[in-house]
Coordinates of C-alpha atoms in Angstrom, one line a residue:
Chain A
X1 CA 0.0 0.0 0.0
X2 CA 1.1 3.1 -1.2
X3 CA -0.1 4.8 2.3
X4 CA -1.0 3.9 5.8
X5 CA -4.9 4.6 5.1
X6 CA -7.4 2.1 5.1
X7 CA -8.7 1.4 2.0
X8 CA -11.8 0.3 0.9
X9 CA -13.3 -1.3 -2.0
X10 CA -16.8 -0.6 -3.3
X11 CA -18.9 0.1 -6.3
X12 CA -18.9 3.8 -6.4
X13 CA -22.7 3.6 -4.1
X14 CA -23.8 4.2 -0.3
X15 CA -25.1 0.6 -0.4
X16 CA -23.5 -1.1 2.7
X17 CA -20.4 0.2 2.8
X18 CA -22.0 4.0 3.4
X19 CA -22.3 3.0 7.5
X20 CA -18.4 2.6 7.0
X21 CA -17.4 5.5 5.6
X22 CA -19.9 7.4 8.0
X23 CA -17.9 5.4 11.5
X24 CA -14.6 6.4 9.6
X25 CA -15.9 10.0 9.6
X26 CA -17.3 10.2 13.0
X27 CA -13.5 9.1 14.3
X28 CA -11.8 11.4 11.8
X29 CA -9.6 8.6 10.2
X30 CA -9.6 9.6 6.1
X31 CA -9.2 6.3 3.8
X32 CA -8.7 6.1 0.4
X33 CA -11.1 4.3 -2.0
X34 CA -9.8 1.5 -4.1
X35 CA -10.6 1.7 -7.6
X36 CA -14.4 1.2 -8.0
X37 CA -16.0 -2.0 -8.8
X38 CA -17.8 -2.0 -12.2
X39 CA -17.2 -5.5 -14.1
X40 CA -17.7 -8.9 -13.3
X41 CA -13.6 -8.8 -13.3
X42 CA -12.7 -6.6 -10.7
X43 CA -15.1 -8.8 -8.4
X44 CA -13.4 -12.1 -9.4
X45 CA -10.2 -10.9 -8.8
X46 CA -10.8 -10.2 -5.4
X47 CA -12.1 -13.1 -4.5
X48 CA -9.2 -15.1 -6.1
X49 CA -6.9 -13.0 -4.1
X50 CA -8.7 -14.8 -1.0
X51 CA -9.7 -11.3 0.6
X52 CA -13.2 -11.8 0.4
X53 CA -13.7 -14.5 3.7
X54 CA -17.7 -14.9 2.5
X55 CA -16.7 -13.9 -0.8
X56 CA -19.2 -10.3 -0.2
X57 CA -18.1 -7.0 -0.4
X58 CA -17.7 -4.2 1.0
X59 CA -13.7 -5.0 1.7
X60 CA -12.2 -2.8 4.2
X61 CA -8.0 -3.1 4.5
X62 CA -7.3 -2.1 7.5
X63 CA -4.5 -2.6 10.6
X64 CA -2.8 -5.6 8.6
X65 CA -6.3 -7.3 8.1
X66 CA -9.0 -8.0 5.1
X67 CA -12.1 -6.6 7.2
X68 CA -15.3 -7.7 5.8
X69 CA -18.9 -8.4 7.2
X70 CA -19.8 -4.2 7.8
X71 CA -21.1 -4.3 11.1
X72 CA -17.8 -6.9 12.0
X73 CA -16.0 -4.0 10.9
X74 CA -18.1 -1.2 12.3
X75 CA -17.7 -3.0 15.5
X76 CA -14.1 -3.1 15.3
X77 CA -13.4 0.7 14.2
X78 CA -15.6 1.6 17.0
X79 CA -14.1 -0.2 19.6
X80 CA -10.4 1.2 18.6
X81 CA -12.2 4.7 18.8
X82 CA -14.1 4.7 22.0
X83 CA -17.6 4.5 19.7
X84 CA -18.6 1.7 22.1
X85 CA -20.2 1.1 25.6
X86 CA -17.9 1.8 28.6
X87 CA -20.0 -0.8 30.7
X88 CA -21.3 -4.2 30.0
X89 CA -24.9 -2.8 30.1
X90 CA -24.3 0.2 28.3
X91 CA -22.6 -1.8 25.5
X92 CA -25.9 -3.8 25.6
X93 CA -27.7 -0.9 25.1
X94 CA -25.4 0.0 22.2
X95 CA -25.9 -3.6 20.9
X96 CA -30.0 -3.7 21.4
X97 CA -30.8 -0.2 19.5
X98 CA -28.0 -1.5 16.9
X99 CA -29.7 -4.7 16.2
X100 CA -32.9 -2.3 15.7
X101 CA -31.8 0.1 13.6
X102 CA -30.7 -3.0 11.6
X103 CA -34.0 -4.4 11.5
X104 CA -35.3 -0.6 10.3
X105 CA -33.1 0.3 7.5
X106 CA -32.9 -3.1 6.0
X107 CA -35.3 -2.0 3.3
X108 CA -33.9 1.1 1.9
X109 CA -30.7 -1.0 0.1
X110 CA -33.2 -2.0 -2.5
X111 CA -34.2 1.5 -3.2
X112 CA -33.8 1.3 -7.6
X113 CA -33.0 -2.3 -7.6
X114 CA -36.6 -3.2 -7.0
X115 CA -39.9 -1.4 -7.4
X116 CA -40.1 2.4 -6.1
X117 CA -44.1 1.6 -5.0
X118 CA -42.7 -1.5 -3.4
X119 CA -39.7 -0.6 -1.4
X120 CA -41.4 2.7 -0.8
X121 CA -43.9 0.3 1.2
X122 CA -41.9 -1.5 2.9
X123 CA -39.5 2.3 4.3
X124 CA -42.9 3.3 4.9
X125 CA -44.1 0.7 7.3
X126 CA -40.5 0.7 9.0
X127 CA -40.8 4.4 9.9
X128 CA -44.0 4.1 11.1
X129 CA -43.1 1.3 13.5
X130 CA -39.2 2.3 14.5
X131 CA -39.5 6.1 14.3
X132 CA -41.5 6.3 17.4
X133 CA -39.4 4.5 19.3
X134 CA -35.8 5.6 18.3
X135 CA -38.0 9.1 19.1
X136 CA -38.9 8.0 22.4
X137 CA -35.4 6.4 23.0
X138 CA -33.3 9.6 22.5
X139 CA -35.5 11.9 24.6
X140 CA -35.7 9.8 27.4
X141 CA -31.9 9.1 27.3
X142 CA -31.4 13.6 27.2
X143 CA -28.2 14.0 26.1
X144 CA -28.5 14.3 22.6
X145 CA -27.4 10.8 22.4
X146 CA -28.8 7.5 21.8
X147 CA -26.7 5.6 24.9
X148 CA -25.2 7.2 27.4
X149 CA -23.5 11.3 27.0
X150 CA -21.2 10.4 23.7
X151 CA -21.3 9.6 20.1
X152 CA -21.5 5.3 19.7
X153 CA -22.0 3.6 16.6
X154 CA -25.9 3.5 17.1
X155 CA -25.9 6.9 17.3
X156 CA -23.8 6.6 14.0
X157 CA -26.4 3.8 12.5
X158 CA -29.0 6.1 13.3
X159 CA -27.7 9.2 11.6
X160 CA -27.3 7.2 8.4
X161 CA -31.0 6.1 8.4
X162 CA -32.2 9.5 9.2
X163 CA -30.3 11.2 6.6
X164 CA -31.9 8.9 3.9
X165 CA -35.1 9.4 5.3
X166 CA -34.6 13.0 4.7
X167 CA -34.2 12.1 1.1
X168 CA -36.8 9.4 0.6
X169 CA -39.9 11.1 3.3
X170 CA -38.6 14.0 4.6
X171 CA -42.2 15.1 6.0
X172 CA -41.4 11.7 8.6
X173 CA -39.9 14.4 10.7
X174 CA -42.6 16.3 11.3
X175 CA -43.8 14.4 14.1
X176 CA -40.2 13.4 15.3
X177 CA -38.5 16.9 16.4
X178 CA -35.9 15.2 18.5
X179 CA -34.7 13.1 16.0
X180 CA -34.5 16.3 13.6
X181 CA -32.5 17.9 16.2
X182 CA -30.5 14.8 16.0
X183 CA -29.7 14.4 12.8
X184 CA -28.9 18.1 12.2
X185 CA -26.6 18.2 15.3
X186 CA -24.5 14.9 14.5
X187 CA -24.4 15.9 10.8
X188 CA -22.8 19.2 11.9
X189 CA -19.9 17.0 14.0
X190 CA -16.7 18.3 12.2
X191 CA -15.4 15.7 10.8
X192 CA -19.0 14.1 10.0
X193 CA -20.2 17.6 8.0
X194 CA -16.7 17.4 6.1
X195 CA -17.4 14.1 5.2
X196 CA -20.6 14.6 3.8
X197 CA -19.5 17.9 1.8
X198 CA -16.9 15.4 0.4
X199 CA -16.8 13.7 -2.9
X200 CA -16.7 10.7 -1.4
X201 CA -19.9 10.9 -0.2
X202 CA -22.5 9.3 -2.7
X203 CA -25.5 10.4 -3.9
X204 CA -28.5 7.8 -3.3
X205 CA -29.1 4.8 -5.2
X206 CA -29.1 5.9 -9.0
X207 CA -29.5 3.6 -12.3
X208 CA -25.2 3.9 -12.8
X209 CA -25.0 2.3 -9.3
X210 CA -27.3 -0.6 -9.8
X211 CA -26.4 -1.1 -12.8
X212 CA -22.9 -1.6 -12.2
X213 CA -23.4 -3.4 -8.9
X214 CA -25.5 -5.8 -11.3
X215 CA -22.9 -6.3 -13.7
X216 CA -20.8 -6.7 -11.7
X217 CA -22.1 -9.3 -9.9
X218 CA -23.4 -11.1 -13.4
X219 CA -27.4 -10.8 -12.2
Chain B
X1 CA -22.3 16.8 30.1
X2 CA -24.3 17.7 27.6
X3 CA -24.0 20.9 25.5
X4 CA -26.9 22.5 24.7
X5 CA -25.8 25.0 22.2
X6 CA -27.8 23.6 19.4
X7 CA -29.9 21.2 20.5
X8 CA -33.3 21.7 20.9
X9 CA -33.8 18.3 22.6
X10 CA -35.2 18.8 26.0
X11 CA -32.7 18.0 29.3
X12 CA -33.9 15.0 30.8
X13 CA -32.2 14.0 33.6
X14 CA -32.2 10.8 35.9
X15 CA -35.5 11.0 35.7
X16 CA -35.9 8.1 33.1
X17 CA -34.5 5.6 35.6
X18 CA -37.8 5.9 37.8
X19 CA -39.8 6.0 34.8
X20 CA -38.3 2.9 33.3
X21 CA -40.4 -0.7 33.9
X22 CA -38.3 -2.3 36.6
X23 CA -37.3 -5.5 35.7
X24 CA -38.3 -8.5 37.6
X25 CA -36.4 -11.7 38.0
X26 CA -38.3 -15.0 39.0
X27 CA -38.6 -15.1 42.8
X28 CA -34.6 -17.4 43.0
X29 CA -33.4 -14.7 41.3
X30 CA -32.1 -16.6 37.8
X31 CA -32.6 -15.2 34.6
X32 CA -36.3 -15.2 33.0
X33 CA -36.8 -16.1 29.6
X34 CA -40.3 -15.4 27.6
X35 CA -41.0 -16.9 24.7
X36 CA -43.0 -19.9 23.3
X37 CA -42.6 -23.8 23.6
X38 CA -40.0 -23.8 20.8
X39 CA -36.6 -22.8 19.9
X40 CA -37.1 -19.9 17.6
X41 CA -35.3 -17.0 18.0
X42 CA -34.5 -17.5 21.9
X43 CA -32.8 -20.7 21.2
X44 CA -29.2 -19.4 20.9
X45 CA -29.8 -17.5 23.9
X46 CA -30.7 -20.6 25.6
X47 CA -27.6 -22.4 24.5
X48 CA -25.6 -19.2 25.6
X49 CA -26.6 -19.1 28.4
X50 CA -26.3 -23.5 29.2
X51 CA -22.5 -23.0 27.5
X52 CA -22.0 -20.3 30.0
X53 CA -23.6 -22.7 33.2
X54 CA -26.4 -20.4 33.5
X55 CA -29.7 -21.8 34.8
X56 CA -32.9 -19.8 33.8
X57 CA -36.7 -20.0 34.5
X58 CA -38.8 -20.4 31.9
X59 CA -42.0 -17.6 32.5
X60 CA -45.5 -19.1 31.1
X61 CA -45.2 -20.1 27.2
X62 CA -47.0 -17.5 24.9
X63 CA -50.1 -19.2 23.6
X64 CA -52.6 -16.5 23.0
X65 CA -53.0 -12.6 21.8
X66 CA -53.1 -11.3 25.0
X67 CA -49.9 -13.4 26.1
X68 CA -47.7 -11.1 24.0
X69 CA -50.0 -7.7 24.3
X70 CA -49.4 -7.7 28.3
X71 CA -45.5 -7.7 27.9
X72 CA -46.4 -4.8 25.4
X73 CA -48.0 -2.9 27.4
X74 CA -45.9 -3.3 30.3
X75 CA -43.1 -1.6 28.3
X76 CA -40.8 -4.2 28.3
X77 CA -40.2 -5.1 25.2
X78 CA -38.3 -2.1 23.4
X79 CA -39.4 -3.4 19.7
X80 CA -42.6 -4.7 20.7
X81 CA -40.5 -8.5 20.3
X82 CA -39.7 -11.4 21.9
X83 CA -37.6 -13.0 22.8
X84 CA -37.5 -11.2 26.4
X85 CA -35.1 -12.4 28.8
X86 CA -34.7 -10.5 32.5
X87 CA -31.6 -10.5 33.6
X88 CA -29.6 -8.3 36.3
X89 CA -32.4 -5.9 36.4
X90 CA -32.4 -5.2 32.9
X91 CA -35.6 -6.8 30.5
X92 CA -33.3 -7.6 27.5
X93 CA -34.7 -8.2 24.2
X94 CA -32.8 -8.7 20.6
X95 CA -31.2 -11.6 20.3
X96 CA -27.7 -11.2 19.4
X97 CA -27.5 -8.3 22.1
X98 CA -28.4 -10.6 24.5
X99 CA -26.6 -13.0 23.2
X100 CA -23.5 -10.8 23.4
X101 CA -24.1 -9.8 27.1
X102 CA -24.2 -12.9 28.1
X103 CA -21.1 -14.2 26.1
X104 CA -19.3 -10.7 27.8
X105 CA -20.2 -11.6 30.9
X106 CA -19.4 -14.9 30.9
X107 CA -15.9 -14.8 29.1
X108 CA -17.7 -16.0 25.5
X109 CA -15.8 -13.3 23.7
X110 CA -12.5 -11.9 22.4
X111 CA -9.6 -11.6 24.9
X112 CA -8.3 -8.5 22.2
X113 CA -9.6 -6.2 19.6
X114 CA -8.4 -8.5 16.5
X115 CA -10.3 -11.6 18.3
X116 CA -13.1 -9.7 18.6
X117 CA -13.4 -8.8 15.5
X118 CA -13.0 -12.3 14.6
X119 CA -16.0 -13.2 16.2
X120 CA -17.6 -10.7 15.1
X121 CA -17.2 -11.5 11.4
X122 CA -18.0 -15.0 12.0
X123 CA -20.9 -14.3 13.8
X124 CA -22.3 -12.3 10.9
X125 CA -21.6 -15.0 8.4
X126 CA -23.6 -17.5 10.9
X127 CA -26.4 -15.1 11.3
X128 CA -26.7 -15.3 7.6
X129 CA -26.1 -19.4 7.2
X130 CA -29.1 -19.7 10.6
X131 CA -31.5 -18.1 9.0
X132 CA -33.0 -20.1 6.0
X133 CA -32.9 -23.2 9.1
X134 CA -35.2 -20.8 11.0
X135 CA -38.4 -21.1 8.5
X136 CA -38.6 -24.6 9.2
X137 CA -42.6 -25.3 9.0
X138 CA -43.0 -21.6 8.1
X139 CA -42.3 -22.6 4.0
X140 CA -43.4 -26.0 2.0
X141 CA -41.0 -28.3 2.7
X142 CA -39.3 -29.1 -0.4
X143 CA -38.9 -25.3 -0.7
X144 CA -37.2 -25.4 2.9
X145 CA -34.8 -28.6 1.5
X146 CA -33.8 -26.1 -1.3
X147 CA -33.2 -23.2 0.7
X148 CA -30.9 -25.3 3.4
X149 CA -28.8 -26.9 1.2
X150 CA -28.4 -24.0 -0.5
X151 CA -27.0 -22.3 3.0
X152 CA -25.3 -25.5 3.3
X153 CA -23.5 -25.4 0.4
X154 CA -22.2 -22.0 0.7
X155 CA -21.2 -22.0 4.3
X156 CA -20.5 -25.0 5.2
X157 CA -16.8 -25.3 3.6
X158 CA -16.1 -21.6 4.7
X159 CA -16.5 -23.1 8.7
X160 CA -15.3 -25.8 8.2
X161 CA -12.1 -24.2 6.2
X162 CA -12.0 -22.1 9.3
X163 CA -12.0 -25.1 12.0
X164 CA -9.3 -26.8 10.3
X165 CA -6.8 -23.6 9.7
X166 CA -7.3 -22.9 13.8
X167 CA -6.5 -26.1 15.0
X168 CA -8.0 -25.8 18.2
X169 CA -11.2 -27.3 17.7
X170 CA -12.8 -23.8 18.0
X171 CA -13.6 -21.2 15.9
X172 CA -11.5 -18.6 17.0
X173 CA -8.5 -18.7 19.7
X174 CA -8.4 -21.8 21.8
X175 CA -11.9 -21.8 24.0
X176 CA -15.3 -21.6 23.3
X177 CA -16.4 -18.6 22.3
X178 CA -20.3 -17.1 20.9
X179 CA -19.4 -18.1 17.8
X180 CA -18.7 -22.0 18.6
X181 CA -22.4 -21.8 20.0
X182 CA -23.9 -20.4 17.1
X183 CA -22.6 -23.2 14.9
X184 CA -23.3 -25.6 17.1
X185 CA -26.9 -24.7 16.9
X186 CA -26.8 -24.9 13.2
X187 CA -25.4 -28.5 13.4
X188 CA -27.9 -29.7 15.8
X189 CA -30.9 -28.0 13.7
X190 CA -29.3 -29.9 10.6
X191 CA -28.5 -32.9 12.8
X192 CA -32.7 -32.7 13.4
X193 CA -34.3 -31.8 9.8
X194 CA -31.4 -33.2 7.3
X195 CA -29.1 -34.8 8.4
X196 CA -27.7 -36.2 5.7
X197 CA -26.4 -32.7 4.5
X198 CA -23.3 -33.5 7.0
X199 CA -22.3 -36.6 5.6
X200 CA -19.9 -34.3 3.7
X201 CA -18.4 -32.9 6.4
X202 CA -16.9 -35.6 8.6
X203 CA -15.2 -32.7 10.6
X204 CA -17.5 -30.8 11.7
X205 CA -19.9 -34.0 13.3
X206 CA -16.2 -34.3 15.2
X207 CA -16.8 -31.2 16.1
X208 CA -20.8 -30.9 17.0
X209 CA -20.2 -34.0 19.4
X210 CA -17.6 -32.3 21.0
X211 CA -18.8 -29.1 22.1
X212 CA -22.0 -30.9 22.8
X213 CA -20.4 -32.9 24.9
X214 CA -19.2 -29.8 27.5
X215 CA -21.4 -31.0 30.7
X216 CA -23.3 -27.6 31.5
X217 CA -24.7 -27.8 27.4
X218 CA -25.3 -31.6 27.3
X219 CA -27.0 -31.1 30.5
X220 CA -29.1 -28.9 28.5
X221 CA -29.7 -30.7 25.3
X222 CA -30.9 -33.6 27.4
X223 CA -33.4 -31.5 29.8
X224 CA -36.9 -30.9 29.5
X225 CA -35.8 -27.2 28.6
X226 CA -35.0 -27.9 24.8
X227 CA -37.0 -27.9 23.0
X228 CA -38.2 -29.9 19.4
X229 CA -38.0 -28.6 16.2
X230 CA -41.2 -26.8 14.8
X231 CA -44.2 -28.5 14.2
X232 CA -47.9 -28.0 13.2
X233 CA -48.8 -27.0 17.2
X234 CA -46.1 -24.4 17.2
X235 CA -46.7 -22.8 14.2
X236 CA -50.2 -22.0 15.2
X237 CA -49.2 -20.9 18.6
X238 CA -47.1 -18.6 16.8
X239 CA -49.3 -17.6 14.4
X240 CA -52.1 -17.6 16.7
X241 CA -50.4 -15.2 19.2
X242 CA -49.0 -12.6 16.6
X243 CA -52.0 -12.8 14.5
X244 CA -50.8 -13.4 11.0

């Protein structure tokens, strides 16, 4: 490697590697892209190169390791950075909102590979059902945080789901305020806002993306 | 502390510690576990927490609407799901979190940050290789077969690869750790529903009757507390309870 940056390899999307980039921001440690994926090629010569360990991107080299699975790896940048609980039940805490905000944004990654009526239905019941309760969650905690009085990775997991909501149903916020507050406060985090002023930061799921995810991975 | 500069969310203190449903152990003080007569989704907390030594009660099996809408509106279950388990005060629900306090407390996970991670990665690939064995008796059982096999396929060489490269007989470092529960969950649910998926994969029996073999999990496995695999009665509990 040319530098000491992580790198990490990608089509040139958010997809799942966006909640990456995002825990990369939030600790201010700048990586470099690899070059983007685009044919059926640059996947298989990854994998032959044995650096894909389920043979799924994204691919995040990092520390003298092949990172892969993207919460495995959020987990780990998180835990180097203080972005994790400093007591067993506040790292439970960390852990139970985490798994939710899992279970909430798991729709939104099909956004322009399926259906816009469908997937649209499916973010639509998911805000209706976790918005409420992240709501709830983040005023009753008070400190502008998720867990505990500091940035974690579910407040990071959060942000990321609340900034494509802005894109996708922006009116959701009308009868979240906190959350708002939330995601207008952690977006302006220095190293977060630069981030997401940068060119590395992607625009939402376009045709060029799918498309080239597609090819790429010969659907 | 907070700073308030430009945050219009509201300064609640400690106050959310009173207002917060107090958890409730059973009266000897173990663990509680809700859920239904089956494994499910509480299953690998069960074998968490036998790996660990860990005795629980089990409270009353959900078997009816109101079963699940009294834990709702107690406020205990933070996504309106089970499983619930109430542990040290707290009523914990998602699996894997509670699957990861348990493994934390209990000395289940990495001893350093790469070991961690480790686990970590493996887990996730395990998540994905569990869940097509979960819709047992949910799907048509030839489409189930497919489905499996497919998982089986895929993941199968990958853990076993990894088994074989560590030398330890675990799946990462030299003890048990979440992740050698996990797949040993997987083996017994194959072990169960098609078994002859493993025939390929001599190593990794050698491995299933080992770690089923640690005394605190066989003791388990042989108790009135596990559970079968899914059948006509549990699916309509299940589907009776959450109405679908």
């Amino acid at each position: 490697m040319s530098s000491t940056k992580p790198v990490l390899h990608y089509w040139k999307g958010r997809g799942r590697a966006e909640i990456i980039r995002l825990t990369l921001a939030a600790v201010g440690v700048e990586w470099e892209d690899a070059p983007y994926l685009n044919e059926p090629a640059d996947f298989e010569k990854l994998r032959s190169e044995g650096k894909l360990f389920f043979n799924q991107l994204p691919l995040l080299q990092m520390d003298g390791m092949n990172l892969v699975q993207t919460i495995a790896t959020v987990r780990y940048i998180a835990a180097k950075h203080g972005l994790n609980g400093k007591t067993p039940e506040e790292q439970y805490r960390i852990d139970l909102l985490s798994e939710g905000l899992r279970d909430f944004y798991a729709p939104f990654f099909a956004f322009k590979f399926q259906p816009d009526e469908n997937v649209m239905s499916a973010v639509t019941t998911n805000i209706n059902r976790y918005m409420p309760i992240f709501e709830k969650t983040l005023t009753e905690n008070g400190h502008g945080h998720l867990v505990g009085d500091r940035l974690t990775m579910a407040d990071v997991q959060l942000l990321e789901i609340l900034l494509a909501i802005n894109h996708y149903k922006p009116e959701s916020f009308a009868s979240n305020p906190n959350l708002k507050a939330f995601m207008d406060k952690i977006s302006a985090l220095p190293s977060i806002a630069a981030y997401l002023k940068s060119d590395k930061r992607f625009p939402p799921n376009n045709d060029e993306y799918c498309t080239a995810v597609n090819r790429t991975l010969g659907r | 502390m907070p700073t308030s500069k430009t945050t219009s969310i509201p300064k609640v203190r400690s106050q959310s510690r009173t207002r917060k449903t107090k958890a409730m152990s059973s009266p000897s003080k173990k663990p509680l576990l809700h859920y239904w007569k089956s494994r499910g989704r509480a299953e690998i907390i069960r074998l968490t927490m036998a790996a660990a030594g860990v005795e629980w009660d089990d409270a009353p099996y959900m078997d009816q609407p109101e079963d699940i809408e009294k834990l709702r509106d107690s406020g205990k279950l933070v996504f309106n799901q089970l499983p619930l388990l109430q542990i040290d005060g707290i009523n914990m629900v998602q699996t894997y979190a509670v699957v990861r306090y348990v493994s934390a407390k209990h000395g289940l996970n990495g001893k350093n940050a790469e070991e961690q991670y480790r686990i970590d990665m493996l887990s996730e690939g395990l998540r994905d290789f569990a869940q097509p064995i979960g819709a047992y008796k949910f799907m048509p059982d030839e489409a189930f077969k497919a489905s499996v096999t497919q998982a089986v396929d895929r993941y199968m060489p990958i853990f076993q690869k990894v088994l074989t490269d560590n030398g330890t007989n675990h799946l990462v470092g030299d003890r048990l750790t979440m992740v050698d529960i996990q797949l040993l969950e997987i083996l017994l649910s194959l072990n169960d529903l098609q078994p002859v998926l493993l025939d390929k994969y001599p190593k990794m029996k050698e491995y299933q009757e080992k770690i089923s073999a640690i005394p605190s999990l066989a003791a388990y496995l042989k108790s009135e507390k596990r559970f079968p695999p899914n059948d006509d009665d549990i699916i309509a509990s299940i589907k009776r309870v959450l109405k679908f």
